[in-house]
Amino acid sequence: MIAILGGGAVGQALSRSLPREGCRVGLRWNRSPLPRWQKVSARWTTVLPALDRFDLVLLAVKDAAVEPLCQTLRFRRGQLVVHLSGALSLLALESARKQGAAVGSLHPLRAIVHGERTPFRGASAGLAGSTLAARKKLEDLARTLGLTPLDVGDEARPLYHAAATLAAGGVVALFAEAALAFRKATGATEGEARAALLPLSLGALKKLQALPPPRALTGPFARGDAATVRSHRAALSKDLLSLYDELARAALRLAREGNRAPPETLDQVSATLPRRGR
Ligand SMILES: NC(=O)c1ccc[n+]([C@@H]2O[C@H](COP(=O)([O-])OP(=O)(O)OC[C@H]3O[C@@H](n4cnc5c(N)ncnc54)[C@H](OP(=O)(O)O)[C@@H]3O)[C@@H](O)[C@H]2O)c1
């Protein structure tokens, strides 16, 4: 039987998904009462009972709360205690391990917001376990939820999580910068800019489902169009210029890797960019 501690976006998603996949959830606990607007159908409690009857305890609280919460809890041998964080190592669960429980991490590689029905299906999950048996149980749990399991050891976690952060929040931050420039150019409202640019972004990302980045790349870097890049650089604000230049260098690397334009044309684009550090 499973206990879910933490009723945020991920805790609630687990609370909905696990029973649907035939897993028994016997406890849903949150530190404070869940707000009414979240319209949660399952019963969540703020009273934390003894946890010994649960085989699996999922600590779905924010990263900074995982270790302190774990330190206040009593565990027993045979239990598996798991956090959902991509950034934290298994050391955050050391107090559970010292009490004889196995510990692990299952980090869904998805940006999860409140109320999503099936946030896990089709995504991958970074897994770690303190024992082979724990690792195997987490792999089974991931597959049950429709997640593809990937091993991520403790030393690899900061880089793994940096990559995940760039792929999610980084893409949103880049989109927001593009939308600001678009509004400045066209006078569009925030909503109009988002509506105009989103099909462009989604279309570009969708290409990655079938093609590797060197083939999916479009635009003046793929074409080797130095004149266009020069005109972009003249129009961009100083703030955005350094971001544009960094991405331009990455795009040129892709264009070269994919032989997207003759090397001399790509050299001409490269020559429009300042050398690093200038
Ligand atoms: N959301 C995502 O996209 C995503 C994706 C993959 C993994 N994760 C991981 O999943 C875990 C949960 O994230 P989330 O997005 O569900 O967070 P969230 O929606 O922000 O909810 C945070 C939860 O942590 C609880 N909490 C905060 N401080 C606490 C404390 N000191 N003691 C006990 N509970 C405390 C909150 O309780 P209150 O309601 O009482 O404040 C709330 O239930 C994190 O480890 C996160 O890294 C998140």
mmCIF file of C-alpha atoms and ligand atoms in Angstrom:
data_model
loop_
_atom_site.group_PDB
_atom_site.id
_atom_site.type_symbol
_atom_site.label_atom_id
_atom_site.label_comp_id
_atom_site.label_asym_id
_atom_site.label_seq_id
_atom_site.Cartn_x
_atom_site.Cartn_y
_atom_site.Cartn_z
ATOM 1 C CA MET A 1 0.000 0.000 0.000
ATOM 2 C CA ILE A 2 1.193 3.503 -0.857
ATOM 3 C CA ALA A 3 1.365 6.720 1.195
ATOM 4 C CA ILE A 4 1.626 10.049 -0.609
ATOM 5 C CA LEU A 5 3.024 12.840 1.550
ATOM 6 C CA GLY A 6 2.533 16.205 -0.142
ATOM 7 C CA GLY A 7 -0.528 17.325 -2.085
ATOM 8 C CA GLY A 8 1.078 19.760 -4.514
ATOM 9 C CA ALA A 9 0.954 19.378 -8.303
ATOM 10 C CA VAL A 10 2.930 16.100 -8.330
ATOM 11 C CA GLY A 11 1.333 14.602 -5.194
ATOM 12 C CA GLN A 12 -2.135 15.184 -6.629
ATOM 13 C CA ALA A 13 -1.130 13.815 -10.040
ATOM 14 C CA LEU A 14 0.138 10.638 -8.313
ATOM 15 C CA SER A 15 -3.023 10.482 -6.224
ATOM 16 C CA ARG A 16 -5.136 10.439 -9.406
ATOM 17 C CA SER A 17 -2.883 8.262 -11.588
ATOM 18 C CA LEU A 18 -1.868 5.451 -9.191
ATOM 19 C CA PRO A 19 -5.404 4.153 -8.412
ATOM 20 C CA ARG A 20 -6.247 4.313 -12.123
ATOM 21 C CA GLU A 21 -3.325 1.942 -12.750
ATOM 22 C CA GLY A 22 -4.483 -0.471 -10.029
ATOM 23 C CA CYS A 23 -2.162 0.730 -7.202
ATOM 24 C CA ARG A 24 -3.662 1.148 -3.747
ATOM 25 C CA VAL A 25 -3.147 4.556 -2.134
ATOM 26 C CA GLY A 26 -3.907 4.312 1.599
ATOM 27 C CA LEU A 27 -2.807 7.783 2.731
ATOM 28 C CA ARG A 28 -2.869 11.221 1.161
ATOM 29 C CA TRP A 29 -1.311 13.745 3.532
ATOM 30 C CA ASN A 30 -0.630 17.426 3.087
ATOM 31 C CA ARG A 31 0.859 19.824 5.642
ATOM 32 C CA SER A 32 -2.056 22.238 5.248
ATOM 33 C CA PRO A 33 -5.649 21.865 3.987
ATOM 34 C CA LEU A 34 -5.776 21.905 0.188
ATOM 35 C CA PRO A 35 -7.424 25.031 -1.261
ATOM 36 C CA ARG A 36 -11.057 24.596 -2.409
ATOM 37 C CA TRP A 37 -10.313 25.874 -5.935
ATOM 38 C CA GLN A 38 -8.251 22.772 -6.624
ATOM 39 C CA LYS A 39 -11.463 20.660 -6.526
ATOM 40 C CA VAL A 40 -9.694 17.522 -5.297
ATOM 41 C CA SER A 41 -11.949 14.460 -5.278
ATOM 42 C CA ALA A 42 -9.849 12.171 -3.031
ATOM 43 C CA ARG A 43 -9.678 12.732 0.717
ATOM 44 C CA TRP A 44 -6.503 14.464 1.886
ATOM 45 C CA THR A 45 -5.664 14.702 5.575
ATOM 46 C CA THR A 46 -3.436 17.058 7.558
ATOM 47 C CA VAL A 47 -3.062 14.437 10.306
ATOM 48 C CA LEU A 48 0.005 12.288 9.799
ATOM 49 C CA PRO A 49 -0.460 8.743 11.192
ATOM 50 C CA ALA A 50 2.257 6.107 11.764
ATOM 51 C CA LEU A 51 3.607 4.955 8.409
ATOM 52 C CA ASP A 52 4.521 1.312 9.170
ATOM 53 C CA ARG A 53 1.587 -0.170 7.231
ATOM 54 C CA PHE A 54 2.807 1.380 3.958
ATOM 55 C CA ASP A 55 5.259 -0.472 1.679
ATOM 56 C CA LEU A 56 5.941 2.624 -0.386
ATOM 57 C CA VAL A 57 6.126 6.195 0.977
ATOM 58 C CA LEU A 58 6.304 8.941 -1.651
ATOM 59 C CA LEU A 59 7.649 12.269 -0.378
ATOM 60 C CA ALA A 60 6.049 14.618 -2.931
ATOM 61 C CA VAL A 61 6.928 17.840 -1.107
ATOM 62 C CA LYS A 62 9.032 20.704 -2.402
ATOM 63 C CA ASP A 63 12.750 19.927 -2.628
ATOM 64 C CA ALA A 64 13.790 21.978 0.413
ATOM 65 C CA ALA A 65 11.260 20.113 2.587
ATOM 66 C CA VAL A 66 12.242 16.538 1.618
ATOM 67 C CA GLU A 67 15.169 16.084 4.030
ATOM 68 C CA PRO A 68 13.635 17.882 7.065
ATOM 69 C CA LEU A 69 10.320 16.038 6.622
ATOM 70 C CA CYS A 70 12.090 12.686 6.238
ATOM 71 C CA GLN A 71 14.033 13.356 9.454
ATOM 72 C CA THR A 72 10.779 13.701 11.441
ATOM 73 C CA LEU A 73 9.342 10.350 10.229
ATOM 74 C CA ARG A 74 9.667 6.802 11.605
ATOM 75 C CA PHE A 75 10.318 4.054 9.065
ATOM 76 C CA ARG A 76 10.873 0.306 9.229
ATOM 77 C CA ARG A 77 12.909 -2.306 7.385
ATOM 78 C CA GLY A 78 11.185 -3.436 4.175
ATOM 79 C CA GLN A 79 9.727 -0.027 3.340
ATOM 80 C CA LEU A 80 10.718 1.971 0.281
ATOM 81 C CA VAL A 81 10.912 5.755 0.804
ATOM 82 C CA VAL A 82 11.082 7.827 -2.372
ATOM 83 C CA HIS A 83 11.424 11.464 -3.349
ATOM 84 C CA LEU A 84 10.321 12.923 -6.692
ATOM 85 C CA SER A 85 13.085 15.489 -7.108
ATOM 86 C CA GLY A 86 15.498 15.598 -10.027
ATOM 87 C CA ALA A 87 18.028 17.776 -8.221
ATOM 88 C CA LEU A 88 18.289 16.010 -4.834
ATOM 89 C CA SER A 89 20.481 12.977 -4.297
ATOM 90 C CA LEU A 90 19.498 9.997 -2.151
ATOM 91 C CA LEU A 91 21.370 11.617 0.771
ATOM 92 C CA ALA A 92 18.214 13.661 1.396
ATOM 93 C CA LEU A 93 16.620 10.361 2.541
ATOM 94 C CA GLU A 94 19.576 9.221 4.674
ATOM 95 C CA SER A 95 17.547 9.253 7.909
ATOM 96 C CA ALA A 96 15.098 6.712 6.392
ATOM 97 C CA ARG A 97 17.983 4.543 5.164
ATOM 98 C CA LYS A 98 19.568 4.607 8.639
ATOM 99 C CA GLN A 99 16.285 3.254 10.038
ATOM 100 C CA GLY A 100 16.520 0.249 7.680
ATOM 101 C CA ALA A 101 14.242 1.394 4.850
ATOM 102 C CA ALA A 102 15.370 1.270 1.228
ATOM 103 C CA VAL A 103 15.361 4.690 -0.447
ATOM 104 C CA GLY A 104 15.018 5.941 -3.987
ATOM 105 C CA SER A 105 14.057 8.691 -6.340
ATOM 106 C CA LEU A 106 11.602 8.778 -9.224
ATOM 107 C CA HIS A 107 11.792 12.071 -11.103
ATOM 108 C CA PRO A 108 9.169 12.479 -13.833
ATOM 109 C CA LEU A 109 10.645 14.449 -16.750
ATOM 110 C CA ARG A 110 7.500 16.500 -17.214
ATOM 111 C CA ALA A 111 6.442 19.990 -16.172
ATOM 112 C CA ILE A 112 3.378 19.134 -14.068
ATOM 113 C CA VAL A 113 0.734 21.677 -13.130
ATOM 114 C CA HIS A 114 -2.339 21.313 -10.947
ATOM 115 C CA GLY A 115 -5.259 19.403 -12.447
ATOM 116 C CA GLU A 116 -3.533 17.549 -15.328
ATOM 117 C CA ARG A 117 -5.214 14.177 -15.898
ATOM 118 C CA THR A 118 -2.388 12.047 -17.304
ATOM 119 C CA PRO A 119 0.853 13.964 -16.833
ATOM 120 C CA PHE A 120 3.063 10.880 -16.689
ATOM 121 C CA ARG A 121 2.094 8.792 -19.740
ATOM 122 C CA GLY A 122 4.669 9.058 -22.525
ATOM 123 C CA ALA A 123 7.315 10.893 -20.467
ATOM 124 C CA SER A 124 10.592 9.523 -19.074
ATOM 125 C CA ALA A 125 11.665 9.354 -15.429
ATOM 126 C CA GLY A 126 15.114 9.546 -13.831
ATOM 127 C CA LEU A 127 15.448 6.720 -11.294
ATOM 128 C CA ALA A 128 17.820 5.906 -8.453
ATOM 129 C CA GLY A 129 17.595 3.283 -5.739
ATOM 130 C CA SER A 130 19.718 2.447 -2.690
ATOM 131 C CA THR A 131 19.431 -1.288 -3.502
ATOM 132 C CA LEU A 132 18.850 -3.331 -6.643
ATOM 133 C CA ALA A 133 15.438 -4.352 -5.310
ATOM 134 C CA ALA A 134 14.484 -0.695 -4.715
ATOM 135 C CA ARG A 135 15.660 0.221 -8.216
ATOM 136 C CA LYS A 136 13.568 -2.637 -9.686
ATOM 137 C CA LYS A 137 10.445 -1.594 -7.725
ATOM 138 C CA LEU A 138 10.806 1.974 -8.992
ATOM 139 C CA GLU A 139 11.265 0.749 -12.548
ATOM 140 C CA ASP A 140 8.012 -1.233 -12.230
ATOM 141 C CA LEU A 141 6.247 1.794 -10.733
ATOM 142 C CA ALA A 142 7.513 4.051 -13.528
ATOM 143 C CA ARG A 143 6.308 1.626 -16.212
ATOM 144 C CA THR A 144 2.937 1.296 -14.454
ATOM 145 C CA LEU A 145 2.543 5.078 -14.684
ATOM 146 C CA GLY A 146 3.515 5.040 -18.376
ATOM 147 C CA LEU A 147 6.968 6.507 -17.750
ATOM 148 C CA THR A 148 10.126 5.263 -19.491
ATOM 149 C CA PRO A 149 12.767 4.629 -16.777
ATOM 150 C CA LEU A 150 16.312 6.018 -17.003
ATOM 151 C CA ASP A 151 19.106 5.438 -14.473
ATOM 152 C CA VAL A 152 20.517 8.634 -12.941
ATOM 153 C CA GLY A 153 23.239 8.193 -10.306
ATOM 154 C CA ASP A 154 23.864 10.700 -7.522
ATOM 155 C CA GLU A 155 26.952 12.309 -9.184
ATOM 156 C CA ALA A 156 25.093 12.802 -12.468
ATOM 157 C CA ARG A 157 22.061 14.500 -10.923
ATOM 158 C CA PRO A 158 23.117 18.193 -10.998
ATOM 159 C CA LEU A 159 23.976 18.017 -14.720
ATOM 160 C CA TYR A 160 20.937 15.827 -15.500
ATOM 161 C CA HIS A 161 18.662 18.314 -13.727
ATOM 162 C CA ALA A 162 20.350 21.326 -15.366
ATOM 163 C CA ALA A 163 19.580 19.711 -18.749
ATOM 164 C CA ALA A 164 15.948 19.097 -17.738
ATOM 165 C CA THR A 165 15.637 22.699 -16.510
ATOM 166 C CA LEU A 166 16.978 24.083 -19.804
ATOM 167 C CA ALA A 167 14.547 21.885 -21.764
ATOM 168 C CA ALA A 168 11.493 23.075 -19.795
ATOM 169 C CA GLY A 169 11.867 26.397 -17.934
ATOM 170 C CA GLY A 170 14.692 27.455 -20.268
ATOM 171 C CA VAL A 171 12.447 27.080 -23.319
ATOM 172 C CA VAL A 172 9.674 29.070 -21.593
ATOM 173 C CA ALA A 173 12.131 31.841 -20.629
ATOM 174 C CA LEU A 174 13.452 31.991 -24.201
ATOM 175 C CA PHE A 175 9.882 32.148 -25.544
ATOM 176 C CA ALA A 176 9.114 35.029 -23.154
ATOM 177 C CA GLU A 177 12.138 36.997 -24.438
ATOM 178 C CA ALA A 178 11.080 36.370 -28.050
ATOM 179 C CA ALA A 179 7.529 37.527 -27.233
ATOM 180 C CA LEU A 180 8.855 40.771 -25.680
ATOM 181 C CA ALA A 181 10.871 41.576 -28.813
ATOM 182 C CA PHE A 182 7.849 40.678 -30.976
ATOM 183 C CA ARG A 183 5.614 43.053 -28.986
ATOM 184 C CA LYS A 184 8.185 45.835 -29.292
ATOM 185 C CA ALA A 185 8.293 45.317 -33.062
ATOM 186 C CA THR A 186 4.549 44.970 -33.718
ATOM 187 C CA GLY A 187 2.740 46.663 -30.816
ATOM 188 C CA ALA A 188 0.910 43.366 -30.131
ATOM 189 C CA THR A 189 -0.517 42.659 -26.677
ATOM 190 C CA GLU A 190 1.016 39.917 -24.558
ATOM 191 C CA GLY A 191 -1.822 37.535 -25.545
ATOM 192 C CA GLU A 192 -1.528 38.386 -29.234
ATOM 193 C CA ALA A 193 2.232 37.852 -29.179
ATOM 194 C CA ARG A 194 1.828 34.486 -27.458
ATOM 195 C CA ALA A 195 -0.875 33.416 -29.933
ATOM 196 C CA ALA A 196 1.260 34.479 -32.904
ATOM 197 C CA LEU A 197 4.508 32.874 -31.766
ATOM 198 C CA LEU A 198 3.241 29.701 -30.110
ATOM 199 C CA PRO A 199 2.417 27.766 -33.333
ATOM 200 C CA LEU A 200 5.935 28.618 -34.495
ATOM 201 C CA SER A 201 7.542 27.273 -31.314
ATOM 202 C CA LEU A 202 5.317 24.201 -31.090
ATOM 203 C CA GLY A 203 5.913 23.416 -34.766
ATOM 204 C CA ALA A 204 9.682 23.678 -34.293
ATOM 205 C CA LEU A 205 9.602 21.438 -31.199
ATOM 206 C CA LYS A 206 7.300 18.948 -32.928
ATOM 207 C CA LYS A 207 9.914 18.404 -35.623
ATOM 208 C CA LEU A 208 12.162 16.999 -32.887
ATOM 209 C CA GLN A 209 9.783 14.054 -32.467
ATOM 210 C CA ALA A 210 10.978 12.719 -35.817
ATOM 211 C CA LEU A 211 14.303 14.454 -36.481
ATOM 212 C CA PRO A 212 17.526 15.053 -34.521
ATOM 213 C CA PRO A 213 18.344 18.766 -33.868
ATOM 214 C CA PRO A 214 20.742 19.208 -36.853
ATOM 215 C CA ARG A 215 17.912 18.181 -39.216
ATOM 216 C CA ALA A 216 15.088 19.915 -37.313
ATOM 217 C CA LEU A 217 16.833 23.314 -37.304
ATOM 218 C CA THR A 218 15.213 26.002 -39.480
ATOM 219 C CA GLY A 219 15.878 29.711 -40.088
ATOM 220 C CA PRO A 220 18.874 31.785 -41.185
ATOM 221 C CA PHE A 221 21.410 29.614 -39.349
ATOM 222 C CA ALA A 222 20.302 26.482 -41.199
ATOM 223 C CA ARG A 223 20.331 28.440 -44.490
ATOM 224 C CA GLY A 224 23.643 30.184 -43.787
ATOM 225 C CA ASP A 225 22.075 33.608 -44.359
ATOM 226 C CA ALA A 226 24.645 36.097 -43.016
ATOM 227 C CA ALA A 227 22.825 39.239 -44.222
ATOM 228 C CA THR A 228 19.687 38.321 -42.256
ATOM 229 C CA VAL A 229 21.670 37.540 -39.115
ATOM 230 C CA ARG A 230 23.445 40.919 -39.452
ATOM 231 C CA SER A 231 20.073 42.708 -39.673
ATOM 232 C CA HIS A 232 18.765 40.827 -36.602
ATOM 233 C CA ARG A 233 21.816 41.819 -34.593
ATOM 234 C CA ALA A 234 21.384 45.484 -35.552
ATOM 235 C CA ALA A 235 17.726 45.435 -34.410
ATOM 236 C CA LEU A 236 18.061 43.592 -31.109
ATOM 237 C CA SER A 237 18.435 45.329 -27.750
ATOM 238 C CA LYS A 238 21.783 44.915 -25.999
ATOM 239 C CA ASP A 239 20.206 42.622 -23.380
ATOM 240 C CA LEU A 240 18.829 40.218 -25.940
ATOM 241 C CA LEU A 241 21.886 40.385 -28.197
ATOM 242 C CA SER A 242 24.103 38.269 -25.937
ATOM 243 C CA LEU A 243 21.380 35.589 -25.682
ATOM 244 C CA TYR A 244 20.895 35.686 -29.479
ATOM 245 C CA ASP A 245 24.648 35.351 -30.074
ATOM 246 C CA GLU A 246 24.975 32.370 -27.714
ATOM 247 C CA LEU A 247 22.058 30.601 -29.419
ATOM 248 C CA ALA A 248 23.434 31.541 -32.843
ATOM 249 C CA ARG A 249 26.707 29.771 -31.999
ATOM 250 C CA ALA A 250 24.786 26.666 -30.890
ATOM 251 C CA ALA A 251 22.629 26.796 -34.048
ATOM 252 C CA LEU A 252 25.732 27.126 -36.255
ATOM 253 C CA ARG A 253 27.246 24.037 -34.610
ATOM 254 C CA LEU A 254 24.038 22.156 -35.495
ATOM 255 C CA ALA A 255 24.020 23.518 -39.048
ATOM 256 C CA ARG A 256 27.622 22.320 -39.553
ATOM 257 C CA GLU A 257 26.876 18.924 -38.015
ATOM 258 C CA GLY A 258 23.883 18.457 -40.318
ATOM 259 C CA ASN A 259 25.657 19.852 -43.435
ATOM 260 C CA ARG A 260 22.736 22.234 -43.796
ATOM 261 C CA ALA A 261 24.625 24.800 -45.906
ATOM 262 C CA PRO A 262 28.084 24.989 -47.554
ATOM 263 C CA PRO A 263 30.822 25.459 -44.905
ATOM 264 C CA GLU A 264 31.954 28.799 -46.407
ATOM 265 C CA THR A 265 28.381 30.176 -46.093
ATOM 266 C CA LEU A 266 28.262 29.099 -42.454
ATOM 267 C CA ASP A 267 31.690 30.728 -41.947
ATOM 268 C CA GLN A 268 30.185 34.006 -43.215
ATOM 269 C CA VAL A 269 27.397 33.756 -40.606
ATOM 270 C CA SER A 270 29.963 32.951 -37.946
ATOM 271 C CA ALA A 271 31.933 36.098 -38.911
ATOM 272 C CA THR A 272 28.873 38.282 -38.093
ATOM 273 C CA LEU A 273 29.095 37.163 -34.441
ATOM 274 C CA PRO A 274 31.513 38.736 -31.948
ATOM 275 C CA ARG A 275 34.268 36.495 -30.624
ATOM 276 C CA ARG A 276 33.489 35.181 -27.143
ATOM 277 C CA GLY A 277 34.389 37.602 -24.321
ATOM 278 C CA ARG A 278 34.176 40.745 -26.463
HETATM 279 N N1 LIG B 1 5.859 20.182 -10.793
HETATM 280 C C1 LIG B 1 6.733 19.635 -11.592
HETATM 281 O O1 LIG B 1 6.760 19.936 -12.787
HETATM 282 C C2 LIG B 1 7.668 18.564 -11.102
HETATM 283 C C3 LIG B 1 8.176 17.657 -12.051
HETATM 284 C C4 LIG B 1 9.019 16.658 -11.607
HETATM 285 C C5 LIG B 1 9.353 16.551 -10.265
HETATM 286 N N2 LIG B 1 8.855 17.464 -9.371
HETATM 287 C C6 LIG B 1 9.227 17.295 -7.953
HETATM 288 O O2 LIG B 1 8.082 16.884 -7.217
HETATM 289 C C7 LIG B 1 8.169 17.366 -5.862
HETATM 290 C C8 LIG B 1 6.905 18.152 -5.544
HETATM 291 O O3 LIG B 1 6.824 19.245 -6.430
HETATM 292 P P1 LIG B 1 5.404 19.954 -6.766
HETATM 293 O O4 LIG B 1 5.583 20.619 -8.095
HETATM 294 O O5 LIG B 1 4.292 19.022 -6.535
HETATM 295 O O6 LIG B 1 5.408 21.099 -5.662
HETATM 296 P P2 LIG B 1 4.222 22.134 -5.310
HETATM 297 O O7 LIG B 1 3.065 21.973 -6.219
HETATM 298 O O8 LIG B 1 4.880 23.468 -5.184
HETATM 299 O O9 LIG B 1 3.782 21.658 -3.861
HETATM 300 C C9 LIG B 1 4.712 21.695 -2.815
HETATM 301 C C10 LIG B 1 4.232 20.754 -1.743
HETATM 302 O O10 LIG B 1 5.234 20.718 -0.714
HETATM 303 C C11 LIG B 1 4.588 20.911 0.538
HETATM 304 N N3 LIG B 1 5.518 21.508 1.487
HETATM 305 C C12 LIG B 1 6.231 22.639 1.330
HETATM 306 N N4 LIG B 1 6.995 22.860 2.422
HETATM 307 C C13 LIG B 1 6.745 21.832 3.283
HETATM 308 C C14 LIG B 1 7.237 21.486 4.562
HETATM 309 N N5 LIG B 1 8.158 22.232 5.171
HETATM 310 N N6 LIG B 1 6.758 20.359 5.134
HETATM 311 C C15 LIG B 1 5.851 19.572 4.524
HETATM 312 N N7 LIG B 1 5.328 19.851 3.290
HETATM 313 C C16 LIG B 1 5.797 20.965 2.686
HETATM 314 C C17 LIG B 1 3.433 21.850 0.224
HETATM 315 O O11 LIG B 1 2.509 21.803 1.267
HETATM 316 P P3 LIG B 1 1.570 23.086 1.592
HETATM 317 O O12 LIG B 1 0.398 22.965 0.643
HETATM 318 O O13 LIG B 1 1.206 22.894 3.016
HETATM 319 O O14 LIG B 1 2.394 24.316 1.329
HETATM 320 C C18 LIG B 1 2.929 21.222 -1.075
HETATM 321 O O15 LIG B 1 2.147 20.078 -0.837
HETATM 322 C C19 LIG B 1 9.447 18.213 -5.798
HETATM 323 O O16 LIG B 1 10.498 17.424 -5.309
HETATM 324 C C20 LIG B 1 9.715 18.556 -7.259
HETATM 325 O O17 LIG B 1 11.081 18.812 -7.540
HETATM 326 C C21 LIG B 1 8.029 18.457 -9.762
#
